mmCIF file of C-alpha atoms in Angstrom:
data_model
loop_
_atom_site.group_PDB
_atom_site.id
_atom_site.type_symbol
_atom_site.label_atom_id
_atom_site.label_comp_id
_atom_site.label_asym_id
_atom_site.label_seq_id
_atom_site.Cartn_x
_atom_site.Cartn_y
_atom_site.Cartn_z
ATOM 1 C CA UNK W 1192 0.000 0.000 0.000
ATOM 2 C CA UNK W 1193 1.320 3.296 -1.035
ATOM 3 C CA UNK W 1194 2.258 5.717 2.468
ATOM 4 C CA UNK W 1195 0.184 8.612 1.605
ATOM 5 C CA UNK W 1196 0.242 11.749 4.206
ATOM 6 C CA UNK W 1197 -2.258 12.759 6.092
ATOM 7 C CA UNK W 1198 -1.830 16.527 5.331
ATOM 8 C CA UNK W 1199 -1.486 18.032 2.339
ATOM 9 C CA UNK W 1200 2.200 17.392 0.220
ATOM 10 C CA UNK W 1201 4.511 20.141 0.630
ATOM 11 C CA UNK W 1202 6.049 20.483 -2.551
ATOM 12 C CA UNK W 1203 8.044 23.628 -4.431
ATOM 13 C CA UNK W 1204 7.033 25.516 -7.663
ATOM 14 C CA UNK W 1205 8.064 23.937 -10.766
ATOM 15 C CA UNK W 1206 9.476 26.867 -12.285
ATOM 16 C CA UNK W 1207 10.679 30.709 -11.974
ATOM 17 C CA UNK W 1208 10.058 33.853 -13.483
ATOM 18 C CA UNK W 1209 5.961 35.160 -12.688
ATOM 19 C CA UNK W 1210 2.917 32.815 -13.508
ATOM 20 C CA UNK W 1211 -0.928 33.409 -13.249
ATOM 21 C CA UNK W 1212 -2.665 30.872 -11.317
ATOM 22 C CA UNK W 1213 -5.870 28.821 -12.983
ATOM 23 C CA UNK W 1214 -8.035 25.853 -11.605
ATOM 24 C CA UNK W 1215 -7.022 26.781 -8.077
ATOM 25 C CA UNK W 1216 -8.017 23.976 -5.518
ATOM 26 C CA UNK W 1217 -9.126 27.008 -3.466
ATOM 27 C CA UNK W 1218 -11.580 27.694 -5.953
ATOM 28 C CA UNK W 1219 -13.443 24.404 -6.286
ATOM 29 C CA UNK W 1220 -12.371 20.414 -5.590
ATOM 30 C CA UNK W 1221 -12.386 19.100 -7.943
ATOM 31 C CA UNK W 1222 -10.384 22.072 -9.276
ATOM 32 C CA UNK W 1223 -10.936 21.112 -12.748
ATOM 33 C CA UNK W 1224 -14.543 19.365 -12.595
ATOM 34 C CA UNK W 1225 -13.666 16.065 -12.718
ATOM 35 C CA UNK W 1226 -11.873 13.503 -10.466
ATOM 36 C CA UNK W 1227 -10.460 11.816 -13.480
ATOM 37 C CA UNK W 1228 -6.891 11.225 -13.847
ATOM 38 C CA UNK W 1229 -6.711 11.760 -10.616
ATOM 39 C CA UNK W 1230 -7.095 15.517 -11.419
ATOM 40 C CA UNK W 1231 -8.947 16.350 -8.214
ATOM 41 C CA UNK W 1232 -6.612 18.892 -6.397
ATOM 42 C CA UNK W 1233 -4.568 19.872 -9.662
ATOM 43 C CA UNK W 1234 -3.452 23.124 -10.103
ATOM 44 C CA UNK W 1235 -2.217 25.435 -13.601
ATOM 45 C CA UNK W 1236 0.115 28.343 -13.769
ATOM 46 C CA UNK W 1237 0.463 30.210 -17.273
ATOM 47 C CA UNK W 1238 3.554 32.214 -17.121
ATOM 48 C CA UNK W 1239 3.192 35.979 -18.435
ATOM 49 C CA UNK W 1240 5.352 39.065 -18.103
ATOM 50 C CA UNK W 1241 6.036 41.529 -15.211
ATOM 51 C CA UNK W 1242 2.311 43.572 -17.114
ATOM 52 C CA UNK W 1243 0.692 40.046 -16.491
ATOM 53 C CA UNK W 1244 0.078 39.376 -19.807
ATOM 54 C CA UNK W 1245 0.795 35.899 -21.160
ATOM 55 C CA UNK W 1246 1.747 36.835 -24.780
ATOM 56 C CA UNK W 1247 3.253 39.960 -25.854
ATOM 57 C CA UNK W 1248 0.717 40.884 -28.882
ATOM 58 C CA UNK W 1249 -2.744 39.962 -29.946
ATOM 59 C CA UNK W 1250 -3.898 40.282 -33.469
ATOM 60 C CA UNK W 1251 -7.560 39.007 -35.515
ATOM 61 C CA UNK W 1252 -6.266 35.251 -34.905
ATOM 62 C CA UNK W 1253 -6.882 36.212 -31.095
ATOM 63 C CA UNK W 1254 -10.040 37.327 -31.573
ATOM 64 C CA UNK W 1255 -10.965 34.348 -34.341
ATOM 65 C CA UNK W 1256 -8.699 31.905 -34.407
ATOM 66 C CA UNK W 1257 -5.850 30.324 -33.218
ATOM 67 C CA UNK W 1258 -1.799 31.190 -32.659
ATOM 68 C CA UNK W 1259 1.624 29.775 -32.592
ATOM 69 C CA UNK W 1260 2.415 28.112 -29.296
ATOM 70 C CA UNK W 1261 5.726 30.157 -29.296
ATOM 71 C CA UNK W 1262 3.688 33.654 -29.311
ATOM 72 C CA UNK W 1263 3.762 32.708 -25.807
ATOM 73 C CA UNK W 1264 5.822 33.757 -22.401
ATOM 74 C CA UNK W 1265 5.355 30.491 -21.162
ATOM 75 C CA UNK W 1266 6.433 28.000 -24.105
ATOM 76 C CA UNK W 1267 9.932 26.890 -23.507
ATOM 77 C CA UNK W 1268 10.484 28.029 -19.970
ATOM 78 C CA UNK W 1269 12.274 25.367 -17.926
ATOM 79 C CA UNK W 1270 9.929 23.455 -15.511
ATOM 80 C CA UNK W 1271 11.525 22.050 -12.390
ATOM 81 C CA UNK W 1272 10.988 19.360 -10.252
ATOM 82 C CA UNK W 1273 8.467 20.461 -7.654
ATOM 83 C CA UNK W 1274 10.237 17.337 -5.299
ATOM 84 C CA UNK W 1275 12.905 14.655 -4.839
ATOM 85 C CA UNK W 1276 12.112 11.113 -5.913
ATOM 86 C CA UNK W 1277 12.300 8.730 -8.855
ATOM 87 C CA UNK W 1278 10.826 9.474 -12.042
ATOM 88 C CA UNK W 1279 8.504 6.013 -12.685
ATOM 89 C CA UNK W 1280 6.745 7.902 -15.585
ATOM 90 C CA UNK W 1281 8.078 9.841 -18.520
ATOM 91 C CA UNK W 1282 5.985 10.352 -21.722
ATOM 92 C CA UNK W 1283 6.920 12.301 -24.573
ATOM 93 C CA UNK W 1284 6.138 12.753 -28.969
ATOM 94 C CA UNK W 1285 3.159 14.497 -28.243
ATOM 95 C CA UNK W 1286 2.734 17.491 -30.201
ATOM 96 C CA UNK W 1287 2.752 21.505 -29.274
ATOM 97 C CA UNK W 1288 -0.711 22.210 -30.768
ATOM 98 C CA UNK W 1289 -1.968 25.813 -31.710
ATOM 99 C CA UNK W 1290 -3.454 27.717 -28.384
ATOM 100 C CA UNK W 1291 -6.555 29.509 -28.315
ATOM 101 C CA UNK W 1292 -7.233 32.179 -27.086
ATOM 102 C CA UNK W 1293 -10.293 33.110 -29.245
ATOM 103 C CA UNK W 1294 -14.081 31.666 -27.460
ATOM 104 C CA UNK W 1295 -14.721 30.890 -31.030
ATOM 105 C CA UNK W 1296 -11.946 28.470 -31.522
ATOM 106 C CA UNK W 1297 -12.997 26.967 -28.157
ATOM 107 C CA UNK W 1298 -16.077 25.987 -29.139
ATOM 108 C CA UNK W 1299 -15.027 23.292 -31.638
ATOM 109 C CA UNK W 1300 -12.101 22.378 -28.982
ATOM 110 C CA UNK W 1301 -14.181 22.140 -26.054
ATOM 111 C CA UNK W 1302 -16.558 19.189 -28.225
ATOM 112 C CA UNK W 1303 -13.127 17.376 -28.942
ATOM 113 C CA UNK W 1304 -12.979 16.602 -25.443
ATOM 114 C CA UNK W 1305 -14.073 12.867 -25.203
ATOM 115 C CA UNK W 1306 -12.579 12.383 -28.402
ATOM 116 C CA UNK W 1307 -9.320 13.121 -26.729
ATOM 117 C CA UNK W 1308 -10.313 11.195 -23.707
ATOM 118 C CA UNK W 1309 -10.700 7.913 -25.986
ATOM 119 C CA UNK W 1310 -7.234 8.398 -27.049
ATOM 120 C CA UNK W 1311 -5.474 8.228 -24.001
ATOM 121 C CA UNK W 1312 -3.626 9.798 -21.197
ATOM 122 C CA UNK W 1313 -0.912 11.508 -23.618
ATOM 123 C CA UNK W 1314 -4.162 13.106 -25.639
ATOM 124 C CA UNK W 1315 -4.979 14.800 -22.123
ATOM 125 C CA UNK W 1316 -1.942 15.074 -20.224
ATOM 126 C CA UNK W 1317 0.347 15.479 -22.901
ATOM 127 C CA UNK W 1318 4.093 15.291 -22.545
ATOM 128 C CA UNK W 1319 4.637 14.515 -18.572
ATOM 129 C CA UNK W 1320 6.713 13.569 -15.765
ATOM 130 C CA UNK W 1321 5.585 11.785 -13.058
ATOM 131 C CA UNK W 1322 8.251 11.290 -9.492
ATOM 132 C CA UNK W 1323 7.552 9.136 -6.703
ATOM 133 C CA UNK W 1324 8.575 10.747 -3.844
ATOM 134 C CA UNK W 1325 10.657 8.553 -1.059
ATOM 135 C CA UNK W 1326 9.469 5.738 0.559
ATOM 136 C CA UNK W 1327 6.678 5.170 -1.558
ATOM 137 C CA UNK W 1328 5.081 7.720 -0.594
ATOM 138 C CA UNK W 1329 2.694 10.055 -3.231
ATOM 139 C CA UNK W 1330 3.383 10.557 -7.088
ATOM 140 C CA UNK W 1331 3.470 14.165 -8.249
ATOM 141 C CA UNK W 1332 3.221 15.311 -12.201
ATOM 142 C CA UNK W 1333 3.588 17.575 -14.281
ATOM 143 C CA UNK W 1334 1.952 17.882 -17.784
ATOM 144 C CA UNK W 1335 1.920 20.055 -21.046
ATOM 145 C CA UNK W 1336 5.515 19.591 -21.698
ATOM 146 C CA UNK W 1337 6.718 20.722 -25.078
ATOM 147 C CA UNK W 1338 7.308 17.669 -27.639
ATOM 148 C CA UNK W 1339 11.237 16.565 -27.533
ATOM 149 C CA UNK W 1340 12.095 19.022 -23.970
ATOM 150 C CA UNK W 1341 12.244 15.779 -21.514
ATOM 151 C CA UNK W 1342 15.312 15.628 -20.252
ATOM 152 C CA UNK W 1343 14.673 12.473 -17.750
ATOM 153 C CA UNK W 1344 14.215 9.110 -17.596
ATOM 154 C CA UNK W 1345 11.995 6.571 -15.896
ATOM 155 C CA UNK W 1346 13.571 5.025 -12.968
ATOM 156 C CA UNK W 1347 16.230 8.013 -12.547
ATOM 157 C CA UNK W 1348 16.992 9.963 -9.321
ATOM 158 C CA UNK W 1349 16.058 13.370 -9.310
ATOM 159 C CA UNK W 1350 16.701 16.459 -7.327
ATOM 160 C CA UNK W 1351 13.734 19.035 -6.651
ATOM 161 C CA UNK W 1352 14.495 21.923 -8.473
ATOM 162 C CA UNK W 1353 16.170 19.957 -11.107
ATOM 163 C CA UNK W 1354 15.295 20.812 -14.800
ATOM 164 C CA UNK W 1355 12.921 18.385 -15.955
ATOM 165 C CA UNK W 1356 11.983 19.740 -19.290
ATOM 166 C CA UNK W 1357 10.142 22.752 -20.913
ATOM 167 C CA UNK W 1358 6.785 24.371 -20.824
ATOM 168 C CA UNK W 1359 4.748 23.668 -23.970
ATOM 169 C CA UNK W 1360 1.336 23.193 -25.214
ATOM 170 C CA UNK W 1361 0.527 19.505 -25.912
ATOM 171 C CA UNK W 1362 -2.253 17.117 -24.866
ATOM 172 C CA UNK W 1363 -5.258 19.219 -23.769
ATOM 173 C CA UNK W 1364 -3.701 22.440 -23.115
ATOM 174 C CA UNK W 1365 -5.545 25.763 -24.730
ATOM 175 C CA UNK W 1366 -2.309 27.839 -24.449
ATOM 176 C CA UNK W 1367 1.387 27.131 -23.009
ATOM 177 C CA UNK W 1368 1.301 26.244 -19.187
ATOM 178 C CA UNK W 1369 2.298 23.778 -17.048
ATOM 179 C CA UNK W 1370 -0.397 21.156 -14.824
ATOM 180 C CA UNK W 1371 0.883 20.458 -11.264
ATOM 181 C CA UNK W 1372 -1.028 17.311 -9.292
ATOM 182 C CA UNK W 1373 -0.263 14.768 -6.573
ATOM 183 C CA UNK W 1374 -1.655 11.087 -6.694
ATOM 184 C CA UNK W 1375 -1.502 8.180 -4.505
ATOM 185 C CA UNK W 1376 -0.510 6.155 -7.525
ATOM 186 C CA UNK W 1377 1.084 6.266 -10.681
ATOM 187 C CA UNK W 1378 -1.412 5.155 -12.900
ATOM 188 C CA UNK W 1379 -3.551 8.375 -13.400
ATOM 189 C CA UNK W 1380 -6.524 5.984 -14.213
ATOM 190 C CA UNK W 1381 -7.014 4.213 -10.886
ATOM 191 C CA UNK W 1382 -5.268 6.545 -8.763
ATOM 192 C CA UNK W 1383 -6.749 9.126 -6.479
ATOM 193 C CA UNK W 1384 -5.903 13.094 -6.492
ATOM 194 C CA UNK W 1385 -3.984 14.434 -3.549
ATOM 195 C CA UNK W 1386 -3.713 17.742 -1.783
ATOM 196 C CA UNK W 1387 -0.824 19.816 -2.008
ATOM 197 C CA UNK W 1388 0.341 23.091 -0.828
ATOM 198 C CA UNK W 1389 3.676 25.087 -2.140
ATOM 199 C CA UNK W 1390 6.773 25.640 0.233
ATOM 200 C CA UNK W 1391 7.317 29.007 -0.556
ATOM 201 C CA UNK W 1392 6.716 31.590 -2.855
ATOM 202 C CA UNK W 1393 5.153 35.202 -3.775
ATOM 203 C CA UNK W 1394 1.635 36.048 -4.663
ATOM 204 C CA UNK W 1395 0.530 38.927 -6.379
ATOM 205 C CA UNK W 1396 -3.431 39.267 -5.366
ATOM 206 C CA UNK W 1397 -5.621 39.839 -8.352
ATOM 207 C CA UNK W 1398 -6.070 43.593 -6.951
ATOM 208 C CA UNK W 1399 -3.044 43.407 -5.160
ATOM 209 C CA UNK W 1400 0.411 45.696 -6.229
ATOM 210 C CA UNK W 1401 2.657 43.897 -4.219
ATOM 211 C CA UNK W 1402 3.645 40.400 -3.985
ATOM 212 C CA UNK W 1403 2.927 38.769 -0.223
ATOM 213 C CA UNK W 1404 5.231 35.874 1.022
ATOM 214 C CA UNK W 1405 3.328 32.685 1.470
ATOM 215 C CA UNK W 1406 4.245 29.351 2.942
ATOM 216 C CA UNK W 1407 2.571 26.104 2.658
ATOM 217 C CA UNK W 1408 -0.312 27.548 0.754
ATOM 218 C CA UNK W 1409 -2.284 27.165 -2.024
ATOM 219 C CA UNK W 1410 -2.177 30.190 -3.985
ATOM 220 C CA UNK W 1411 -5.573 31.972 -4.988
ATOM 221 C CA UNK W 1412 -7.174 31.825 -8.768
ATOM 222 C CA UNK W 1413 -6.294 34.406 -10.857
ATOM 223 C CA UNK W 1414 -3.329 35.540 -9.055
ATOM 224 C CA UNK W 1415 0.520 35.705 -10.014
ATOM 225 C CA UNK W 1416 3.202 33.916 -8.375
ATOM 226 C CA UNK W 1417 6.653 34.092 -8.526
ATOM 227 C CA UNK W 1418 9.526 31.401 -7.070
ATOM 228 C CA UNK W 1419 11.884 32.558 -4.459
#
């Protein structure tokens, strides 16, 4: 039997540089509407600039249509290990779709869902990382990697904090950002969500000017964080 904790996983950031928070735990569990793939307690973080913005233009294909994954602040930004464990999971070839930021090109995605579903975890989850923390204990991911970044292995060692591979926009990702979730398994099928809080880090309030120090905390939707 996996040794799960009875609090919430402590685990750090998976990046630097400022991100805005979405599908906040502290905004509904399941944070993303579904318990499936073990998704319950997930969190997102698009990264943008120091304006908050997480692309520096916008043009009619924002509006209409769709845009180049690389338009954005977040695609290709290193994304750490948020802990210290083995990798028993690493999935890449998945591609770096177009993002949308356009409601009309959202439409036609947002029906492609159980399409995607049928297809598998990659279709969903994209290029990801999974690490078992020590002793068996709880399985934390990290999704949306871009195509060809993983740097890892399955069944390596690795450091928290150490560069796992880059941001990118595969599997069911509207625009570059990176998924963050804890599990009491590594199958994302049969396993349950966990809760997890962050170690450290700034927030940025959505009205707020100034970042606040926070420490094991969930960080509120719609803010911006940054890493120590």
């Amino acid at each position: 039997m996996m040794n799960t904790p009875d609090a919430p996983l402590v685990v750090s950031l998976p990046f630097t540089g400022k991100w805005k928070v979405q599908n906040s735990p502290l905004r509904r569990v399941p944070s993303h509407g579904t318990h499936l793939l073990a998704t319950t307690y997930a969190i997102d973080f698009v990264g943008v600039d120091d304006a908050g913005r997480s692309a520096p233009t916008a043009s009619w294909r924002t509006a209409f249509g769709t845009e180049p994954p690389e338009l954005f602040f977040a695609f290709g930004r290193p994304i750490l290990a948020p802990v210290s464990g083995q990798v028993v999971t690493v999935h890449d070839g998945e591609a770096d779709h177009e993002a949308r930021r356009s409601q009309l090109a959202l439409i036609p995605y947002m029906l492609g869902q159980q399409g995607r579903l049928r297809e598998g975890t990659g279709a969903i989850a994209g290029n990801y990382v999974l690490i078992e923390t020590a002793d068996g204990g709880p399985v934390v991911g990290v999704m949306h990697l871009r195509s060809g970044s993983i740097r890892v292995s399955a069944g390596q060692q690795v450091r928290e904090g150490e560069h796992l591979g880059d941001c990118g926009n595969s599997g069911n990702s509207t625009q570059p950002h990176v998924h963050v979730q804890a599990m009491d398994g590594a199958d994302p099928w049969t396993a349950r969500g966990l809760p997890l809080v962050f170690r450290s880090f700034g927030e940025k309030p959505v009205r707020g000017r100034t970042f606040l120090q926070r420490e094991n905390e969930l960080p509120q939707e719609a803010s911006t964080v940054e890493a120590p």
